[in-house]
Coordinates of C-alpha atoms and ligand atoms in Angstrom, one line a residue:
M1 CA 0.0 0.0 0.0
K2 CA 1.3 3.4 -1.1
Y3 CA 1.1 5.0 2.4
N4 CA 2.3 2.1 4.5
L5 CA 5.1 4.2 5.9
S6 CA 6.7 4.8 9.2
V7 CA 6.2 8.2 10.9
K8 CA 9.8 9.0 10.1
E9 CA 9.4 8.1 6.4
F10 CA 6.2 10.1 6.3
L11 CA 7.8 13.2 7.7
E12 CA 10.8 13.0 5.4
K13 CA 8.6 12.6 2.4
R14 CA 6.4 15.5 3.5
K15 CA 9.3 17.7 4.0
N16 CA 10.6 16.9 0.6
G17 CA 7.2 17.6 -0.9
E18 CA 6.7 14.0 -2.1
I19 CA 3.3 13.4 -0.6
D20 CA 0.1 15.1 -1.8
Y21 CA -1.5 15.7 1.5
N22 CA -5.1 15.8 0.4
D23 CA -4.7 12.4 -1.3
F24 CA -2.9 11.0 1.8
Y25 CA -5.5 12.4 4.2
S26 CA -8.5 11.0 2.3
T27 CA -6.8 7.6 2.1
F28 CA -6.1 7.8 5.7
V29 CA -9.7 8.5 6.7
T30 CA -11.1 5.8 4.4
N31 CA -8.7 3.2 5.9
L32 CA -9.3 4.4 9.4
K33 CA -13.1 4.0 9.0
R34 CA -12.7 0.5 7.6
K35 CA -10.3 -0.6 10.4
N36 CA -12.5 1.0 13.0
K37 CA -15.5 -1.1 11.9
E38 CA -13.3 -4.1 12.6
L39 CA -11.6 -3.0 15.9
R40 CA -14.0 -0.4 17.5
A41 CA -11.0 1.5 18.5
L42 CA -12.3 5.0 18.1
R43 CA -15.5 6.3 19.6
V44 CA -15.5 9.4 17.4
I45 CA -13.7 10.1 14.1
S46 CA -13.4 13.8 13.7
H47 CA -11.7 16.4 11.6
S48 CA -10.2 19.0 13.7
Q49 CA -8.1 21.9 12.7
K50 CA -4.9 20.9 11.1
G51 CA -3.0 24.2 11.1
D52 CA -0.5 25.1 8.5
L53 CA 0.5 21.7 7.2
N54 CA 3.8 22.9 5.8
K55 CA 5.1 24.1 9.2
G56 CA 5.8 22.6 12.5
K57 CA 7.3 19.2 13.2
L58 CA 4.4 17.0 12.3
Y59 CA 3.4 18.1 8.8
G60 CA -0.2 17.0 9.1
L61 CA 0.5 13.6 10.8
P62 CA -2.9 12.3 12.0
I63 CA -3.0 11.7 15.7
S64 CA -5.8 10.0 17.7
V65 CA -6.5 11.0 21.3
K66 CA -7.7 9.0 24.3
D67 CA -11.3 10.1 25.1
N68 CA -10.3 11.6 28.5
I69 CA -8.2 14.3 26.8
C70 CA -10.2 17.4 25.9
V71 CA -10.2 18.5 22.3
K72 CA -12.0 21.7 21.4
G73 CA -15.3 21.1 19.6
V74 CA -15.0 17.3 19.7
E75 CA -17.2 15.3 22.2
S76 CA -15.0 14.1 25.0
C77 CA -16.5 11.6 27.4
A78 CA -13.6 9.8 29.1
G79 CA -15.4 6.6 28.1
S80 CA -18.4 7.4 30.3
K81 CA -22.0 7.7 29.5
I82 CA -22.4 10.4 32.2
L83 CA -20.4 12.7 29.9
E84 CA -22.3 12.0 26.7
G85 CA -22.8 15.2 24.8
Y86 CA -20.0 17.1 26.5
I87 CA -18.1 19.2 23.9
P88 CA -15.1 21.0 25.4
P89 CA -14.8 24.7 24.5
F90 CA -11.0 24.4 24.8
D91 CA -8.0 22.2 24.0
A92 CA -6.0 20.4 26.5
S93 CA -2.4 21.8 26.6
C94 CA -1.0 18.7 24.9
I95 CA -3.5 19.1 22.1
S96 CA -2.5 22.8 21.6
N97 CA 1.1 21.7 21.4
V98 CA 0.2 19.0 18.8
K99 CA -1.8 21.5 16.7
K100 CA 1.0 24.1 16.9
N101 CA 3.2 21.5 15.3
S102 CA 0.6 20.8 12.6
G103 CA -0.5 17.5 13.9
A104 CA -4.0 16.6 12.6
I105 CA -6.4 15.4 15.4
I106 CA -8.3 12.5 13.9
G107 CA -10.6 11.2 16.7
K108 CA -11.2 10.0 20.3
T109 CA -10.3 6.4 21.3
N110 CA -12.3 4.0 23.4
Q111 CA -11.2 3.4 26.9
D112 CA -12.2 2.1 30.3
E113 CA -14.7 4.5 31.8
F114 CA -12.5 7.3 33.4
G115 CA -9.5 4.9 33.1
F116 CA -11.0 2.4 35.6
G117 CA -9.7 -1.0 34.3
T118 CA -7.0 -3.1 32.8
F119 CA -8.9 -4.6 29.7
S120 CA -10.9 -1.7 28.3
T121 CA -14.0 -3.8 28.9
N122 CA -15.3 -1.2 31.5
S123 CA -16.0 1.2 28.6
G124 CA -19.4 3.0 28.6
F125 CA -19.3 2.7 24.8
D126 CA -17.5 0.2 22.7
I127 CA -14.9 -2.4 23.8
P128 CA -11.9 -2.2 21.5
L129 CA -10.6 -5.5 20.1
N130 CA -7.0 -6.6 20.0
P131 CA -5.8 -6.6 16.3
L132 CA -3.5 -9.5 17.0
D133 CA -6.5 -11.7 18.0
K134 CA -9.9 -10.1 17.8
T135 CA -11.4 -12.4 20.4
R136 CA -9.1 -10.9 23.0
V137 CA -9.0 -7.6 24.9
A138 CA -6.8 -4.8 23.7
G139 CA -5.8 -4.0 27.3
G140 CA -6.7 -1.0 29.4
S141 CA -7.4 1.6 29.9
S142 CA -5.9 3.2 26.8
G143 CA -7.1 0.2 24.8
G144 CA -8.5 2.0 21.7
S145 CA -5.3 3.9 21.3
A146 CA -3.1 0.8 21.3
A147 CA -5.6 -1.1 19.0
I148 CA -5.6 1.6 16.3
V149 CA -1.9 2.1 16.3
A150 CA -1.3 -1.6 16.0
G151 CA -4.1 -2.2 13.5
L152 CA -3.7 0.6 11.0
D153 CA -1.1 0.2 8.3
M154 CA -0.4 3.9 8.0
P155 CA 1.8 6.4 9.9
H156 CA -0.1 7.1 13.1
V157 CA 0.5 7.9 16.8
S158 CA -1.9 8.2 19.7
L159 CA -2.0 10.2 22.9
G160 CA -2.8 8.0 25.9
E161 CA -2.9 8.4 29.6
S162 CA -1.7 6.3 32.5
T163 CA -2.7 6.4 36.2
G164 CA -1.4 2.9 37.1
G165 CA -0.3 1.3 33.8
S166 CA -2.9 2.2 31.2
I167 CA -0.3 3.0 28.6
S168 CA 2.1 0.1 29.2
C169 CA -0.6 -2.6 29.5
P170 CA -2.4 -2.1 26.1
S171 CA 0.9 -1.4 24.4
A172 CA 2.2 -4.8 25.5
F173 CA -1.1 -6.6 24.6
C174 CA -1.2 -5.1 21.2
S175 CA 2.6 -5.3 20.6
V176 CA 3.2 -1.6 20.1
V177 CA 5.4 0.9 22.0
G178 CA 4.0 2.8 25.0
L179 CA 5.8 5.6 26.6
T180 CA 4.7 7.0 30.0
P181 CA 6.7 10.0 31.1
T182 CA 7.7 11.2 34.6
Y183 CA 4.7 12.5 36.5
G184 CA 4.6 16.2 35.8
L185 CA 6.6 16.3 32.6
V186 CA 3.5 16.7 30.5
S187 CA 0.8 19.1 31.4
R188 CA -2.5 17.6 32.6
Y189 CA -4.4 20.7 31.8
G190 CA -7.5 19.6 29.9
L191 CA -7.3 16.0 31.1
I192 CA -10.5 14.6 32.6
D193 CA -8.8 13.4 35.8
Y194 CA -8.8 9.9 37.2
A195 CA -6.5 10.5 40.2
N196 CA -4.6 13.8 40.0
S197 CA -1.5 12.8 41.9
L198 CA -1.0 9.8 39.5
D199 CA -2.2 10.8 36.1
K200 CA 0.3 11.1 33.2
I201 CA -0.4 11.9 29.5
G202 CA 1.9 9.8 27.3
V203 CA 2.3 8.3 23.8
I204 CA 1.5 5.0 22.1
G205 CA 3.2 4.5 18.7
K206 CA 4.4 1.8 16.3
T207 CA 8.1 2.6 17.0
V208 CA 10.3 4.0 19.9
Y209 CA 11.1 6.9 17.5
D210 CA 7.5 7.8 17.1
T211 CA 6.8 7.9 20.8
A212 CA 10.0 9.9 21.5
L213 CA 9.0 12.4 18.8
L214 CA 5.5 13.1 20.1
L215 CA 6.8 13.3 23.7
S216 CA 9.3 16.0 22.6
I217 CA 6.2 18.0 21.4
I218 CA 3.9 17.6 24.4
A219 CA 6.5 17.8 27.2
G220 CA 7.5 20.9 29.2
H221 CA 6.3 23.4 31.7
D222 CA 2.8 24.7 31.4
E223 CA 1.5 27.7 33.4
K224 CA -1.9 26.2 33.3
D225 CA -0.9 23.2 35.3
F226 CA 1.1 24.1 38.4
T227 CA 2.2 20.5 38.9
T228 CA 4.2 20.5 35.7
I229 CA 8.0 20.3 36.2
N230 CA 9.9 23.4 35.4
K231 CA 11.9 21.9 32.6
K232 CA 12.3 22.8 28.9
A233 CA 11.3 20.1 26.5
E234 CA 14.2 18.3 24.9
D235 CA 14.4 16.4 21.6
Y236 CA 14.0 12.8 22.8
T237 CA 14.5 11.4 19.3
N238 CA 18.2 12.0 19.9
Y239 CA 18.2 8.9 22.1
C240 CA 17.1 6.8 19.2
S241 CA 20.6 5.8 18.0
P242 CA 22.4 2.5 17.8
D243 CA 25.4 3.4 20.1
V244 CA 25.5 1.4 23.3
P245 CA 26.1 3.3 26.5
K246 CA 29.4 2.2 28.2
K247 CA 29.7 0.7 31.6
I248 CA 26.0 0.6 32.5
K249 CA 24.1 -2.0 34.5
L250 CA 20.5 -2.9 34.4
G251 CA 18.6 -4.1 37.5
V252 CA 16.4 -7.1 37.1
P253 CA 13.9 -7.1 40.1
K254 CA 13.5 -10.7 41.2
E255 CA 9.9 -10.2 42.4
Y256 CA 9.0 -9.4 38.8
F257 CA 10.0 -12.9 37.6
S258 CA 8.1 -14.9 40.3
D259 CA 6.1 -18.0 39.5
D260 CA 2.9 -15.9 39.3
I261 CA 4.1 -14.5 36.0
D262 CA 3.5 -16.6 32.9
K263 CA 6.6 -18.7 32.2
R264 CA 6.5 -17.9 28.4
I265 CA 6.6 -14.2 29.3
R266 CA 9.4 -14.6 31.8
D267 CA 11.5 -16.6 29.3
E268 CA 11.0 -14.1 26.6
V269 CA 12.1 -11.2 28.8
W270 CA 15.2 -13.1 29.8
N271 CA 16.0 -13.5 26.1
S272 CA 16.0 -9.8 25.8
I273 CA 18.2 -9.3 28.8
H274 CA 20.6 -11.8 27.4
Y275 CA 20.6 -10.0 24.1
L276 CA 21.4 -6.7 25.8
E277 CA 24.2 -8.5 27.6
S278 CA 25.6 -9.7 24.3
I279 CA 25.9 -6.1 23.1
G280 CA 27.7 -5.1 26.3
I281 CA 25.0 -4.1 28.7
D282 CA 25.5 -5.8 32.1
Y283 CA 22.7 -6.8 34.4
E284 CA 22.3 -7.8 38.0
E285 CA 19.3 -9.2 39.9
C286 CA 17.9 -6.9 42.5
S287 CA 14.9 -6.7 44.8
L288 CA 11.9 -4.4 44.9
E289 CA 10.5 -5.6 48.2
M290 CA 7.9 -2.8 48.5
T291 CA 6.2 -4.1 45.4
R292 CA 3.7 -6.2 47.4
Y293 CA 2.5 -3.1 49.3
A294 CA 2.4 -0.9 46.2
L295 CA -0.7 -2.4 44.8
P296 CA -3.0 -1.9 47.8
A297 CA -1.6 1.5 48.4
Y298 CA -2.2 2.5 44.8
Y299 CA -5.8 1.3 44.8
I300 CA -6.5 3.2 48.0
I301 CA -5.0 6.5 46.7
A302 CA -6.4 6.1 43.2
M303 CA -10.0 5.3 44.4
A304 CA -9.9 8.1 47.1
E305 CA -8.8 10.7 44.5
S306 CA -11.2 9.4 41.8
S307 CA -14.2 9.4 44.1
T308 CA -13.5 13.1 44.8
N309 CA -13.1 13.8 41.1
L310 CA -16.4 12.1 40.2
A311 CA -18.4 14.2 42.6
K312 CA -18.7 17.0 40.0
F313 CA -20.6 14.8 37.6
C314 CA -24.2 15.4 38.8
G315 CA -26.0 16.3 35.6
L316 CA -25.8 20.1 36.2
R317 CA -22.7 21.2 34.3
Y318 CA -21.7 18.5 31.9
G319 CA -23.1 15.6 29.9
L320 CA -26.2 13.7 30.9
Q321 CA -29.3 15.7 31.9
A322 CA -32.7 14.7 33.2
D323 CA -36.0 16.4 34.0
P324 CA -35.0 19.5 36.1
T325 CA -38.3 19.7 38.0
E326 CA -37.2 17.1 40.6
N327 CA -35.5 17.9 43.9
F328 CA -31.7 18.0 43.7
N329 CA -31.0 14.7 45.6
N330 CA -33.3 12.7 43.4
Y331 CA -32.1 14.4 40.3
F332 CA -28.4 13.8 40.9
S333 CA -29.0 10.2 42.1
K334 CA -30.9 9.4 39.0
I335 CA -28.2 10.9 36.8
R336 CA -25.4 9.1 38.6
S337 CA -27.2 5.7 38.7
K338 CA -27.8 5.9 35.0
G339 CA -24.5 7.5 33.9
F340 CA -21.9 5.6 35.8
G341 CA -20.9 2.0 35.1
E342 CA -20.4 -0.7 37.7
E343 CA -16.7 -0.2 38.2
A344 CA -17.1 3.6 38.6
K345 CA -19.8 3.0 41.3
R346 CA -17.5 0.4 43.0
R347 CA -14.7 3.0 43.1
I348 CA -16.9 5.8 44.5
I349 CA -18.0 3.5 47.3
L350 CA -14.5 2.2 48.2
G351 CA -12.8 5.6 47.6
T352 CA -15.3 7.5 49.8
F353 CA -14.8 4.9 52.5
A354 CA -11.0 5.3 52.5
R355 CA -11.4 9.1 52.9
M356 CA -14.1 9.1 55.6
S357 CA -13.1 10.6 59.0
G358 CA -12.1 7.8 61.3
F359 CA -10.8 5.7 58.5
R360 CA -8.6 8.3 56.8
D361 CA -5.6 7.6 59.0
A362 CA -5.8 3.9 58.7
Y363 CA -6.1 3.8 54.9
Y364 CA -5.5 6.9 52.9
L365 CA -2.7 8.4 55.0
R366 CA -1.0 5.1 55.5
A367 CA -1.1 4.5 51.8
M368 CA 0.6 7.8 51.2
K369 CA 3.4 6.7 53.6
V370 CA 3.8 3.4 51.6
R371 CA 4.0 5.5 48.5
T372 CA 7.0 7.4 49.9
L373 CA 8.7 4.1 50.8
V374 CA 8.1 2.8 47.3
I375 CA 9.8 6.0 45.8
D376 CA 12.7 5.7 48.3
E377 CA 13.3 2.1 47.2
Y378 CA 13.4 3.0 43.5
K379 CA 15.7 5.9 44.3
R380 CA 18.1 3.6 46.0
L381 CA 18.1 1.2 43.1
F382 CA 18.6 4.0 40.6
K383 CA 21.8 5.0 42.3
K384 CA 23.2 1.7 41.2
Y385 CA 21.3 0.9 38.0
Y386 CA 20.8 2.8 34.7
A387 CA 17.3 1.3 34.5
L388 CA 15.2 -1.6 35.5
I389 CA 13.9 -4.3 33.1
S390 CA 11.0 -6.7 33.6
P391 CA 7.9 -8.0 31.8
T392 CA 5.2 -5.4 31.3
M393 CA 2.2 -7.7 32.1
P394 CA 2.2 -11.0 34.0
I395 CA -0.4 -12.5 31.7
F396 CA -1.5 -12.7 28.0
P397 CA -4.6 -10.7 27.0
P398 CA -7.6 -12.6 28.1
K399 CA -10.5 -13.5 25.8
I400 CA -13.2 -10.9 26.0
K401 CA -15.9 -13.5 26.8
D402 CA -13.8 -14.6 29.8
V403 CA -13.3 -11.2 31.4
K404 CA -16.6 -11.4 33.3
K405 CA -15.3 -14.5 35.1
I406 CA -12.4 -12.4 36.4
S407 CA -13.1 -10.9 39.9
P408 CA -12.3 -7.2 40.5
I409 CA -9.5 -8.3 42.9
Q410 CA -8.0 -10.6 40.2
C411 CA -8.2 -7.8 37.7
Y412 CA -6.4 -5.4 40.1
M413 CA -3.7 -8.0 40.7
S414 CA -2.9 -8.1 37.0
D415 CA -1.5 -4.5 37.4
I416 CA 1.2 -5.8 39.8
L417 CA 4.1 -5.0 37.5
T418 CA 2.9 -1.7 36.2
V419 CA 1.5 -0.1 39.3
P420 CA 4.7 0.3 41.4
P421 CA 6.5 2.6 38.9
N422 CA 3.3 4.5 38.3
L423 CA 2.8 5.1 42.0
A424 CA 6.4 6.4 42.2
G425 CA 5.9 8.7 39.1
M426 CA 8.9 7.1 37.3
P427 CA 9.1 7.1 33.5
M428 CA 8.6 3.8 31.7
I429 CA 8.3 2.3 28.3
S430 CA 6.9 -1.0 27.1
V431 CA 8.5 -2.3 23.9
P432 CA 7.3 -5.3 22.0
S433 CA 9.3 -8.6 22.2
S434 CA 9.4 -11.2 19.5
V435 CA 6.4 -13.0 21.1
P436 CA 3.0 -11.4 20.3
S437 CA 1.4 -9.6 23.3
V438 CA 4.5 -9.8 25.4
G439 CA 6.0 -6.4 26.3
I440 CA 9.4 -5.6 27.8
H441 CA 9.1 -2.9 30.5
I442 CA 11.9 -0.5 31.1
V443 CA 11.7 1.9 34.1
A444 CA 14.2 4.7 35.0
D445 CA 14.6 7.4 37.6
H446 CA 12.5 10.6 37.4
L447 CA 13.2 12.7 34.3
Q448 CA 15.5 10.0 32.8
E449 CA 13.3 9.4 29.7
G450 CA 16.4 9.4 27.6
R451 CA 17.5 6.1 29.3
I452 CA 14.3 4.2 28.7
I453 CA 14.2 5.4 25.1
K454 CA 17.8 4.3 24.6
I455 CA 17.3 0.8 25.9
A456 CA 14.0 0.3 24.1
Y457 CA 15.5 1.5 20.9
L458 CA 18.3 -1.0 21.2
L459 CA 15.8 -3.8 21.9
E460 CA 13.6 -2.7 19.0
N461 CA 16.5 -2.7 16.5
R462 CA 18.0 -6.0 17.6
C463 CA 19.3 -8.1 14.8
Ligands
LIG1 N1 -5.8 -0.8 36.0 C1 -5.5 0.3 36.8 C2 -6.7 0.9 37.4 O1 -7.8 0.4 37.1 C3 -4.8 1.4 36.0 C4 -5.6 2.1 35.0 C5 -5.0 3.4 34.6 O2 -3.8 3.5 34.5 N2 -5.9 4.3 34.2 O3 -6.7 1.8 38.2

C-alpha cells in the first residue's frame, strides 16, 4: 500500500514535498473508518483543525487521542455515559502543542470509563478489540489507542494516559510501544482526571522513535498546570541511536519474575536481557520488596482521588441531563445511577470509605506513607542501575468473553508489575518482544526518559 510508511518516512517525504497531503489524508480517513469497523478502537472520528501543514514538526501527521483528553469542539467523554454530549470549548495543553506543530487530530479512542480498568471492557461505549486476535482484549485503559496504532497500516501515533499502567498494558497486549513520562513532565491541563497525583499523559506508537517524537512535542512546563515540572522540553529522538552506552548495568527485580508471571513471558524477557548482555549491557538481579505493598496503596490512593473527582458529575454542568423539576437529591442520584458504570460505582464507594473521618488515618494516610517508601526504594536502586527491566504484564490478554469470570481483585492483581513505577511517578516504556502480546518494560529514575528510550531503541532494533 502506497502509504504504508513509518512516521519517520512520512515526515521525510512530506518535508521533501513528495506526498500530496489531500490524497494522503483522504486515504487515511477511508482506511481508518474501515479498520475501526473491525476493531472499534475509536469512539469518534473527527476532523479537527490541522493548522499550516507545511510548518511545525508533524506536517499533518494524523493523531488519535484518548477520550479523556479534551479536544475543542469534539465530544470528549472519558469513556463514560455520564459525559455523553460534553463538547469541550477548549483544547488540553498537549493538544494545543500538537496543533502548533501541525498534527491533525483524527478522533477519540475508546477506553475504560475514566480509566478504571485493565482490559478496556469497562467502557461506557464500545470495547476495542485486539488486532492480534480479535477475540481478545486490547488492554486498558488506553485500549482504543493501542488497538488503532497496531491495526492501521499507516503512519499514526496516539495520545494515551496512564494512572497505574494504562499506557504500558495495552501497548504490551497489542505489541506496540507505550511511553509513559515522569509525573509532571507533560501538562495535565485539559485531562478529565482519574487521580490527580498519579495521572500522566503519554504516547502510544508503532516505534520507539514515534513515541519519542511526540513526547518532545507535548513535554514541558505549562503555566496552566502548576504540577508540571519546570523543565524545557528536549528532543527525545536524539536517544534513538544504535550506540551502546558504556559501563552501565540494568537491574532485574526478582519479584517481577516470580512463578505468578506466565513462564513464556518470563522466558521471553530473559531472552531480551541476554541480548542486551551480548551487546555489552550488564545486568544484576535486585529486589523491589515494596512491590507487594504498592498495589493496595495504589488502589486506596487512586480510588480516594477518583471518588472526589467524580463528585462533580451530577448532571448540572456537563453531559447527561434529566427532568429538572425534581429535587436535587433525586435528580443527581438518577443521573449518577444511570450514567456511571459498575466499576465507577465500586470506586466511588471504596474511595469514599477510604477518605471518611475515622478511616482516613488507617487507609489513605497510610497508603501515602507506603508510596513514599516505594519511591525511596526506587531511588536507592537507581543510584546503582541505569534502568530496571522486567515483563510489562504478568499475563497474556484474556478473551473478551472470559473477562466477566475475572473478579475485580484478580483484575487489580494483573496490574502488579505496572502499578509500582506509576505510583512512584517514574518514566517507563513498554516495547514489544518477539512473542506477540509480550512487552518488555523498562523503568528509569525521574526525568530519565532518555535512558528508557535508549534501551527500548536497542531492543527494537536488535538483529
Ligand atoms: N488498571 C489500573 C486501574 O484500574 C490502572 C488504570 C489506569 O492507568 N488508568 O486503576
